[in-house]
PDB file of C-alpha atoms in Angstrom:
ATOM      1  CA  UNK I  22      -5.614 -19.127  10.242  1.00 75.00           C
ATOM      2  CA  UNK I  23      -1.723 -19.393   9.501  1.00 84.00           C
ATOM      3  CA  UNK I  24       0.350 -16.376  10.333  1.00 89.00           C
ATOM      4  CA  UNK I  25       2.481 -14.866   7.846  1.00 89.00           C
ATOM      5  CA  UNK I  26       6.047 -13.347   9.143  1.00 91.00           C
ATOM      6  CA  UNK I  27       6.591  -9.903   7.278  1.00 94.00           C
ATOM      7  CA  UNK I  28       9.879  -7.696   7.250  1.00 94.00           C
ATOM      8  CA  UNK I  29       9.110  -4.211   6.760  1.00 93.00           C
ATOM      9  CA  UNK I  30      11.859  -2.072   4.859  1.00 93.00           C
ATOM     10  CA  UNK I  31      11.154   1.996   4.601  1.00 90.00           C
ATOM     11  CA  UNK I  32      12.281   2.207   0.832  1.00 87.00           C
ATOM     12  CA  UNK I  33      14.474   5.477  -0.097  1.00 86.00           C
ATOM     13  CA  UNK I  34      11.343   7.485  -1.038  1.00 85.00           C
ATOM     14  CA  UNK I  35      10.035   6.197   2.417  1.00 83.00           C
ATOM     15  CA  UNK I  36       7.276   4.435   1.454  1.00 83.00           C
ATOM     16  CA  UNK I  37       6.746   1.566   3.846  1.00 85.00           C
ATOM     17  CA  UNK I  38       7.257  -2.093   2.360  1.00 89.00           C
ATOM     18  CA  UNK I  39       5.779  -4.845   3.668  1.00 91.00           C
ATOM     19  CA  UNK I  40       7.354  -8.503   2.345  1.00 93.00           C
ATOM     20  CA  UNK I  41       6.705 -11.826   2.755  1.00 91.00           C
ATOM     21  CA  UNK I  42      10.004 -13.163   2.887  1.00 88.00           C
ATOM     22  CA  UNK I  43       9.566 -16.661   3.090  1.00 87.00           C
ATOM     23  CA  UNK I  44       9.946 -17.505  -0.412  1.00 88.00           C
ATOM     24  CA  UNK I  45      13.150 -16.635  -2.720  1.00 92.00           C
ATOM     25  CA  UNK I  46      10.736 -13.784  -4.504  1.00 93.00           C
ATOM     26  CA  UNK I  47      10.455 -12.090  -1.022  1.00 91.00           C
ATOM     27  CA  UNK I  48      14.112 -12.748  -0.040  1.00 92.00           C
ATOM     28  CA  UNK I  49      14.954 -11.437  -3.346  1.00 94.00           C
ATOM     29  CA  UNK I  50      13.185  -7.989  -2.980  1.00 93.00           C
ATOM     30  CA  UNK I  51      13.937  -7.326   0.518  1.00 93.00           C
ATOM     31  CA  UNK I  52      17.909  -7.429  -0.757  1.00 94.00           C
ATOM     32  CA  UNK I  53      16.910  -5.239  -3.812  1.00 94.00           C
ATOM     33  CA  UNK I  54      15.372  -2.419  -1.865  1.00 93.00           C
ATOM     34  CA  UNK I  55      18.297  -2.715   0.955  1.00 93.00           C
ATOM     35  CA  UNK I  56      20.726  -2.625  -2.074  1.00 95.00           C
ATOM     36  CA  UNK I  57      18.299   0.228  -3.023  1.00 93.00           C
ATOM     37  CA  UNK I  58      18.703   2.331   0.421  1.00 94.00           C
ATOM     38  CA  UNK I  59      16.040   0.972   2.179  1.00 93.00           C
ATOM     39  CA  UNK I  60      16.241   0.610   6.003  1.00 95.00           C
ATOM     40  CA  UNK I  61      14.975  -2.362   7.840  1.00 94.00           C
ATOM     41  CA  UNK I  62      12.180  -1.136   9.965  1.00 93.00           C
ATOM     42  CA  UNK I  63      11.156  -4.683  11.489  1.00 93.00           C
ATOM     43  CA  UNK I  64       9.478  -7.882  11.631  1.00 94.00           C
ATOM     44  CA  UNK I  65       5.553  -7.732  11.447  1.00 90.00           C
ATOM     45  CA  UNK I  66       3.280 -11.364  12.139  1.00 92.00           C
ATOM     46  CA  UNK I  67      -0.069 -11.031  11.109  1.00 91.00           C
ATOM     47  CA  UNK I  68      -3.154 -13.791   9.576  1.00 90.00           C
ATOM     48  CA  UNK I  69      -3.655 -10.581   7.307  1.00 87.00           C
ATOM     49  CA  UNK I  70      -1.999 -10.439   3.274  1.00 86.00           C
ATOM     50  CA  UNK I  71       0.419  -7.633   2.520  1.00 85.00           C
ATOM     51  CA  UNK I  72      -1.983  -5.146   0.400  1.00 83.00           C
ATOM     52  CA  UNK I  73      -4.920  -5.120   3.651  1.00 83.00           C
ATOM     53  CA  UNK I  74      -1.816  -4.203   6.039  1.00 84.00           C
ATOM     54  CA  UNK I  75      -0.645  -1.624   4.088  1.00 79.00           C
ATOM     55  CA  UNK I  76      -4.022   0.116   3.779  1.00 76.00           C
ATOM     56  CA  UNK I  77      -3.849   0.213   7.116  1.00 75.00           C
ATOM     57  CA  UNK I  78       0.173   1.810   7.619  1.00 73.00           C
ATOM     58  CA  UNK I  79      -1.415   4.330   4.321  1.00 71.00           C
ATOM     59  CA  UNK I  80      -4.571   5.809   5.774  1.00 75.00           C
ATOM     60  CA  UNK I  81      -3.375   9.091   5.177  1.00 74.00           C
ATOM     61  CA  UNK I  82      -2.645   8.029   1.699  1.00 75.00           C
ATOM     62  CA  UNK I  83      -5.777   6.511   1.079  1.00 75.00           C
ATOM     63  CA  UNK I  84      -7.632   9.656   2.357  1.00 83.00           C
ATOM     64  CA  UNK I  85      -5.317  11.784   0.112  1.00 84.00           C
ATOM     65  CA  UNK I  86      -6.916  10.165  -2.605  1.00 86.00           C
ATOM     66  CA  UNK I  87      -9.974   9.294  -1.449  1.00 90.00           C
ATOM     67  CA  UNK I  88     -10.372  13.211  -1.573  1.00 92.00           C
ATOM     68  CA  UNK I  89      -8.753  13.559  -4.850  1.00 93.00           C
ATOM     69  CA  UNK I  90     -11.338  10.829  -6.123  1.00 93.00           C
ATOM     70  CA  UNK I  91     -13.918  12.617  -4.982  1.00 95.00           C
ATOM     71  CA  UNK I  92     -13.008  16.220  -6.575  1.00 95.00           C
ATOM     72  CA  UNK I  93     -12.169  14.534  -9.940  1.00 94.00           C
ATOM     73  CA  UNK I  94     -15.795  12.925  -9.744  1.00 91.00           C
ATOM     74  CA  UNK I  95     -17.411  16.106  -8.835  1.00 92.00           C
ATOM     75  CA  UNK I  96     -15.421  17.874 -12.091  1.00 92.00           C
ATOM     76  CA  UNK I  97     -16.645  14.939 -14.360  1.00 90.00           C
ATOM     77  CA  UNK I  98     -19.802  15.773 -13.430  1.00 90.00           C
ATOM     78  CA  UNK I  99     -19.997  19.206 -13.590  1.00 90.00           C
ATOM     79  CA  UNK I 100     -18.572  18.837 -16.875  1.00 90.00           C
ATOM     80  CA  UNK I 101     -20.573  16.144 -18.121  1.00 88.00           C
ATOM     81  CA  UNK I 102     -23.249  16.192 -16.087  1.00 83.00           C
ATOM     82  CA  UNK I 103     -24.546  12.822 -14.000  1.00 74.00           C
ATOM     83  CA  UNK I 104     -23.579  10.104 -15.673  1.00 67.00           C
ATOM     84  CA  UNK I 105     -25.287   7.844 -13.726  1.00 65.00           C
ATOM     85  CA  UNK I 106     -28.487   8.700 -14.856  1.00 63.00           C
ATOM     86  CA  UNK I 107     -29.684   7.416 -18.441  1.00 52.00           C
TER      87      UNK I 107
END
């Protein structure tokens, strides 16, 4: 599997970015969010895309909402009832 080369830039709300600069696109975006005040964090090498590393720098974020998931299903049903039965 080819590995991908990724610079990671902490944008000013410091949410963690994770580029593939290789292309003009990525080049592009890592100047916008530096422009932005984003700070270079580093260089990360990895077989995996962008979106499956980030899950993995977000856990906490995806439990966050994981959990908010979860209470907004249990509302809709107590609401509604189980909508999974018909």
């Amino acid at each position: 599997m080819i590995k991908i080369k990724y610079v990671l830039i902490e944008d000013n709300t410091g949410q963690l970015k994770i580029i593939d600069n290789n292309h003009c696109l990525g080049k592009k975006k890592v100047e916008s969010l530096i422009f932005e005040g984003g700070k270079f964090v580093g260089f990360l090498e990895s077989e995996f895309p962008a979106n499956i590393l980030l899950r993995g720098f977000n856990q906490k974020t995806n439990d966050i909402l994981e959990e908010q998931r979860e209470r907004i299903r249990l509302a809709i049903k107590e609401l509604y009832g189980d909508l999974t039965k018909n």
